[in-house]
PDB file of C-alpha atoms in Angstrom:
ATOM      1  CA  MET A   1       0.000   0.000   0.000  1.00 46.00           C
ATOM      2  CA  ALA A   2       2.855   2.353   0.741  1.00 52.00           C
ATOM      3  CA  GLU A   3       4.342   1.723  -2.697  1.00 58.00           C
ATOM      4  CA  SER A   4       1.106   2.472  -4.573  1.00 60.00           C
ATOM      5  CA  THR A   5       0.780   5.902  -2.951  1.00 67.00           C
ATOM      6  CA  ARG A   6       4.457   6.728  -3.447  1.00 75.00           C
ATOM      7  CA  LYS A   7       5.127   9.661  -5.721  1.00 84.00           C
ATOM      8  CA  MET A   8       7.286   9.545  -8.818  1.00 85.00           C
ATOM      9  CA  THR A   9      10.801  10.866  -8.386  1.00 91.00           C
ATOM     10  CA  HIS A  10      11.948  14.002 -10.142  1.00 91.00           C
ATOM     11  CA  GLN A  11      14.499  12.060 -12.162  1.00 93.00           C
ATOM     12  CA  ARG A  12      11.850   9.580 -13.358  1.00 92.00           C
ATOM     13  CA  LYS A  13       9.562  12.447 -14.391  1.00 92.00           C
ATOM     14  CA  LEU A  14      12.354  14.018 -16.438  1.00 93.00           C
ATOM     15  CA  GLN A  15      13.153  10.686 -18.059  1.00 95.00           C
ATOM     16  CA  LEU A  16       9.511  10.118 -19.053  1.00 94.00           C
ATOM     17  CA  LYS A  17       9.226  13.665 -20.339  1.00 94.00           C
ATOM     18  CA  SER A  18      12.336  13.277 -22.510  1.00 95.00           C
ATOM     19  CA  LEU A  19      11.023   9.948 -23.848  1.00 95.00           C
ATOM     20  CA  LEU A  20       7.699  11.561 -24.761  1.00 96.00           C
ATOM     21  CA  LEU A  21       9.434  14.464 -26.488  1.00 96.00           C
ATOM     22  CA  SER A  22      11.708  12.163 -28.492  1.00 96.00           C
ATOM     23  CA  ARG A  23       8.708  10.056 -29.520  1.00 97.00           C
ATOM     24  CA  ALA A  24       6.822  13.186 -30.590  1.00 96.00           C
ATOM     25  CA  ARG A  25       9.840  14.370 -32.629  1.00 97.00           C
ATOM     26  CA  GLU A  26      10.008  11.018 -34.404  1.00 97.00           C
ATOM     27  CA  ASP A  27       6.278  11.125 -35.155  1.00 97.00           C
ATOM     28  CA  LEU A  28       6.549  14.641 -36.583  1.00 97.00           C
ATOM     29  CA  LYS A  29       9.506  13.624 -38.725  1.00 97.00           C
ATOM     30  CA  ARG A  30       7.600  10.582 -40.003  1.00 97.00           C
ATOM     31  CA  GLU A  31       4.561  12.746 -40.831  1.00 97.00           C
ATOM     32  CA  GLU A  32       6.706  15.225 -42.778  1.00 97.00           C
ATOM     33  CA  GLU A  33       8.274  12.391 -44.769  1.00 98.00           C
ATOM     34  CA  GLN A  34       4.836  10.953 -45.563  1.00 98.00           C
ATOM     35  CA  LYS A  35       3.579  14.353 -46.705  1.00 97.00           C
ATOM     36  CA  ALA A  36       6.641  14.825 -48.920  1.00 97.00           C
ATOM     37  CA  GLU A  37       6.154  11.384 -50.498  1.00 97.00           C
ATOM     38  CA  GLU A  38       2.456  12.053 -51.045  1.00 96.00           C
ATOM     39  CA  LYS A  39       3.262  15.395 -52.665  1.00 95.00           C
ATOM     40  CA  LYS A  40       5.757  13.723 -55.012  1.00 94.00           C
ATOM     41  CA  LYS A  41       3.177  11.094 -56.003  1.00 94.00           C
ATOM     42  CA  ILE A  42       0.510  13.702 -56.702  1.00 92.00           C
ATOM     43  CA  LEU A  43       2.883  15.868 -58.729  1.00 90.00           C
ATOM     44  CA  SER A  44       4.118  12.891 -60.739  1.00 89.00           C
ATOM     45  CA  ASN A  45       0.493  11.985 -61.564  1.00 88.00           C
ATOM     46  CA  ARG A  46      -0.453  15.532 -62.554  1.00 83.00           C
ATOM     47  CA  ILE A  47       2.666  16.492 -64.498  1.00 84.00           C
ATOM     48  CA  GLU A  48       3.169  14.840 -67.841  1.00 80.00           C
ATOM     49  CA  SER A  49       6.629  14.344 -69.244  1.00 80.00           C
ATOM     50  CA  LEU A  50       7.413  16.505 -72.264  1.00 80.00           C
ATOM     51  CA  GLY A  51       9.594  13.929 -73.914  1.00 79.00           C
ATOM     52  CA  ASP A  52      12.726  14.748 -75.880  1.00 83.00           C
ATOM     53  CA  LEU A  53      12.312  18.373 -76.942  1.00 83.00           C
ATOM     54  CA  ALA A  54      15.579  18.447 -78.894  1.00 84.00           C
ATOM     55  CA  SER A  55      14.396  15.804 -81.346  1.00 86.00           C
ATOM     56  CA  MET A  56      11.058  17.529 -82.078  1.00 86.00           C
ATOM     57  CA  SER A  57      10.539  19.639 -85.153  1.00 90.00           C
ATOM     58  CA  GLN A  58       9.461  23.247 -84.966  1.00 91.00           C
ATOM     59  CA  GLN A  59       5.897  22.335 -85.963  1.00 93.00           C
ATOM     60  CA  GLU A  60       5.673  19.710 -83.191  1.00 90.00           C
ATOM     61  CA  LEU A  61       7.047  22.188 -80.654  1.00 91.00           C
ATOM     62  CA  MET A  62       4.463  24.793 -81.672  1.00 93.00           C
ATOM     63  CA  GLU A  63       1.700  22.193 -81.340  1.00 93.00           C
ATOM     64  CA  LEU A  64       3.017  21.213 -77.900  1.00 90.00           C
ATOM     65  CA  CYS A  65       3.017  24.887 -76.852  1.00 92.00           C
ATOM     66  CA  ARG A  66      -0.598  25.285 -78.022  1.00 95.00           C
ATOM     67  CA  GLU A  67      -1.633  22.233 -76.012  1.00 92.00           C
ATOM     68  CA  LEU A  68       0.162  23.520 -72.917  1.00 91.00           C
ATOM     69  CA  HIS A  69      -1.460  26.957 -73.282  1.00 96.00           C
ATOM     70  CA  ALA A  70      -4.877  25.338 -73.628  1.00 96.00           C
ATOM     71  CA  LYS A  71      -4.262  23.272 -70.485  1.00 92.00           C
ATOM     72  CA  THR A  72      -3.071  26.301 -68.495  1.00 94.00           C
ATOM     73  CA  ASP A  73      -6.140  28.271 -69.608  1.00 96.00           C
ATOM     74  CA  LYS A  74      -8.401  25.421 -68.522  1.00 95.00           C
ATOM     75  CA  VAL A  75      -6.658  25.121 -65.142  1.00 93.00           C
ATOM     76  CA  ASP A  76      -6.801  28.896 -64.662  1.00 96.00           C
ATOM     77  CA  ASP A  77     -10.548  28.902 -65.371  1.00 97.00           C
ATOM     78  CA  GLU A  78     -11.070  26.077 -62.888  1.00 96.00           C
ATOM     79  CA  ARG A  79      -9.006  27.918 -60.272  1.00 97.00           C
ATOM     80  CA  PHE A  80     -11.076  31.083 -60.800  1.00 97.00           C
ATOM     81  CA  ASP A  81     -14.329  29.109 -60.442  1.00 97.00           C
ATOM     82  CA  ILE A  82     -13.082  27.458 -57.272  1.00 97.00           C
ATOM     83  CA  GLU A  83     -12.036  30.834 -55.816  1.00 98.00           C
ATOM     84  CA  LEU A  84     -15.520  32.200 -56.487  1.00 97.00           C
ATOM     85  CA  LYS A  85     -17.105  29.198 -54.785  1.00 98.00           C
ATOM     86  CA  VAL A  86     -14.812  29.599 -51.783  1.00 97.00           C
ATOM     87  CA  LYS A  87     -15.609  33.320 -51.477  1.00 97.00           C
ATOM     88  CA  LYS A  88     -19.324  32.591 -51.762  1.00 97.00           C
ATOM     89  CA  ASN A  89     -19.096  29.864 -49.109  1.00 97.00           C
ATOM     90  CA  ASP A  90     -17.084  32.127 -46.790  1.00 96.00           C
ATOM     91  CA  GLN A  91     -19.676  34.863 -47.151  1.00 96.00           C
ATOM     92  CA  GLU A  92     -22.482  32.384 -46.473  1.00 97.00           C
ATOM     93  CA  ILE A  93     -20.669  31.071 -43.396  1.00 96.00           C
ATOM     94  CA  GLU A  94     -20.247  34.621 -42.105  1.00 94.00           C
ATOM     95  CA  GLU A  95     -23.955  35.349 -42.608  1.00 94.00           C
ATOM     96  CA  LEU A  96     -24.929  32.139 -40.824  1.00 94.00           C
ATOM     97  CA  ASN A  97     -22.609  32.993 -37.926  1.00 90.00           C
ATOM     98  CA  GLN A  98     -24.283  36.392 -37.610  1.00 88.00           C
ATOM     99  CA  LYS A  99     -27.707  34.727 -37.591  1.00 88.00           C
ATOM    100  CA  ILE A 100     -26.533  32.335 -34.883  1.00 86.00           C
ATOM    101  CA  PHE A 101     -25.310  35.243 -32.733  1.00 81.00           C
ATOM    102  CA  GLU A 102     -28.609  37.051 -33.248  1.00 81.00           C
ATOM    103  CA  LEU A 103     -30.605  33.959 -32.319  1.00 81.00           C
ATOM    104  CA  ARG A 104     -28.532  33.376 -29.207  1.00 78.00           C
ATOM    105  CA  GLY A 105     -29.076  36.963 -28.197  1.00 73.00           C
ATOM    106  CA  LYS A 106     -25.438  37.958 -27.974  1.00 60.00           C
ATOM    107  CA  PHE A 107     -26.340  41.519 -28.881  1.00 61.00           C
ATOM    108  CA  LYS A 108     -28.832  42.017 -26.041  1.00 60.00           C
ATOM    109  CA  ARG A 109     -28.262  45.201 -24.166  1.00 67.00           C
ATOM    110  CA  PRO A 110     -28.366  44.932 -20.399  1.00 69.00           C
ATOM    111  CA  PRO A 111     -31.163  46.834 -18.691  1.00 77.00           C
ATOM    112  CA  LEU A 112     -29.892  50.199 -17.558  1.00 78.00           C
ATOM    113  CA  ARG A 113     -30.447  51.446 -14.042  1.00 78.00           C
ATOM    114  CA  ARG A 114     -32.094  54.788 -13.569  1.00 78.00           C
ATOM    115  CA  VAL A 115     -29.716  57.215 -11.914  1.00 75.00           C
ATOM    116  CA  ARG A 116     -31.091  60.244 -10.149  1.00 78.00           C
ATOM    117  CA  MET A 117     -28.949  63.289 -10.794  1.00 75.00           C
ATOM    118  CA  SER A 118     -29.483  66.943 -10.404  1.00 76.00           C
ATOM    119  CA  ALA A 119     -28.738  69.275 -13.290  1.00 73.00           C
ATOM    120  CA  ASP A 120     -25.520  70.441 -11.611  1.00 74.00           C
ATOM    121  CA  GLN A 121     -24.305  66.878 -11.134  1.00 77.00           C
ATOM    122  CA  MET A 122     -25.096  66.050 -14.746  1.00 77.00           C
ATOM    123  CA  LEU A 123     -23.160  69.063 -16.025  1.00 76.00           C
ATOM    124  CA  ARG A 124     -20.200  68.186 -13.806  1.00 76.00           C
ATOM    125  CA  ALA A 125     -20.250  64.619 -15.106  1.00 77.00           C
ATOM    126  CA  LEU A 126     -20.406  65.761 -18.736  1.00 77.00           C
ATOM    127  CA  LEU A 127     -17.960  68.648 -18.574  1.00 76.00           C
ATOM    128  CA  GLY A 128     -15.620  67.277 -15.956  1.00 72.00           C
ATOM    129  CA  SER A 129     -14.544  68.719 -12.660  1.00 68.00           C
ATOM    130  CA  LYS A 130     -12.404  71.476 -14.228  1.00 64.00           C
ATOM    131  CA  HIS A 131     -15.376  73.504 -15.449  1.00 61.00           C
ATOM    132  CA  LYS A 132     -17.379  75.126 -12.730  1.00 62.00           C
ATOM    133  CA  VAL A 133     -20.910  75.501 -13.998  1.00 58.00           C
ATOM    134  CA  THR A 134     -23.974  75.953 -11.913  1.00 60.00           C
ATOM    135  CA  MET A 135     -27.356  75.835 -13.400  1.00 59.00           C
ATOM    136  CA  ASP A 136     -30.115  77.592 -11.625  1.00 63.00           C
ATOM    137  CA  LEU A 137     -33.243  76.623 -13.484  1.00 64.00           C
ATOM    138  CA  ARG A 138     -35.405  79.168 -11.695  1.00 68.00           C
ATOM    139  CA  SER A 139     -33.293  82.090 -12.881  1.00 67.00           C
ATOM    140  CA  ASN A 140     -33.920  81.106 -16.513  1.00 68.00           C
ATOM    141  CA  LEU A 141     -37.674  81.236 -16.100  1.00 72.00           C
ATOM    142  CA  LYS A 142     -39.506  84.299 -17.322  1.00 69.00           C
ATOM    143  CA  THR A 143     -41.134  86.391 -14.710  1.00 72.00           C
ATOM    144  CA  VAL A 144     -44.830  86.818 -15.087  1.00 74.00           C
ATOM    145  CA  LYS A 145     -46.434  89.999 -13.942  1.00 75.00           C
ATOM    146  CA  GLU A 146     -49.705  89.641 -12.193  1.00 75.00           C
ATOM    147  CA  ALA A 147     -52.617  91.183 -13.990  1.00 70.00           C
ATOM    148  CA  LYS A 148     -54.573  93.913 -12.210  1.00 68.00           C
ATOM    149  CA  LYS A 149     -58.120  93.039 -11.244  1.00 60.00           C
TER     150      LYS A 149
END
């Protein structure tokens, strides 16, 4: 029972940590190699060999250039179409995210508390403490003369 509750020593912890790090490094290295091999396979499938260009006549070379231009135009058109689809999907995702936020009520404003302030306090809060302004509302009122009876 005493052995099961015993803690791991500092040296053992460091050893395990170094083993985990070395294993992780090896895994990362293996992944990079696999990605590089996969990239080579894909490129070898997509890229056609041009053959012996030195033995081709000028007419054959011109025909080869036309074919290559046609292929690049086709690929460029496909790339443009894909970019448009991606932009459209991104825009749609953004709109849906906004709808989700609206439905969740993220933009709800908290209820404000009513604060009782006199006119002088309000002016001090707006203008700051440097400006000394007093507002006497009664002095701004017009005086009304009483009519004779």
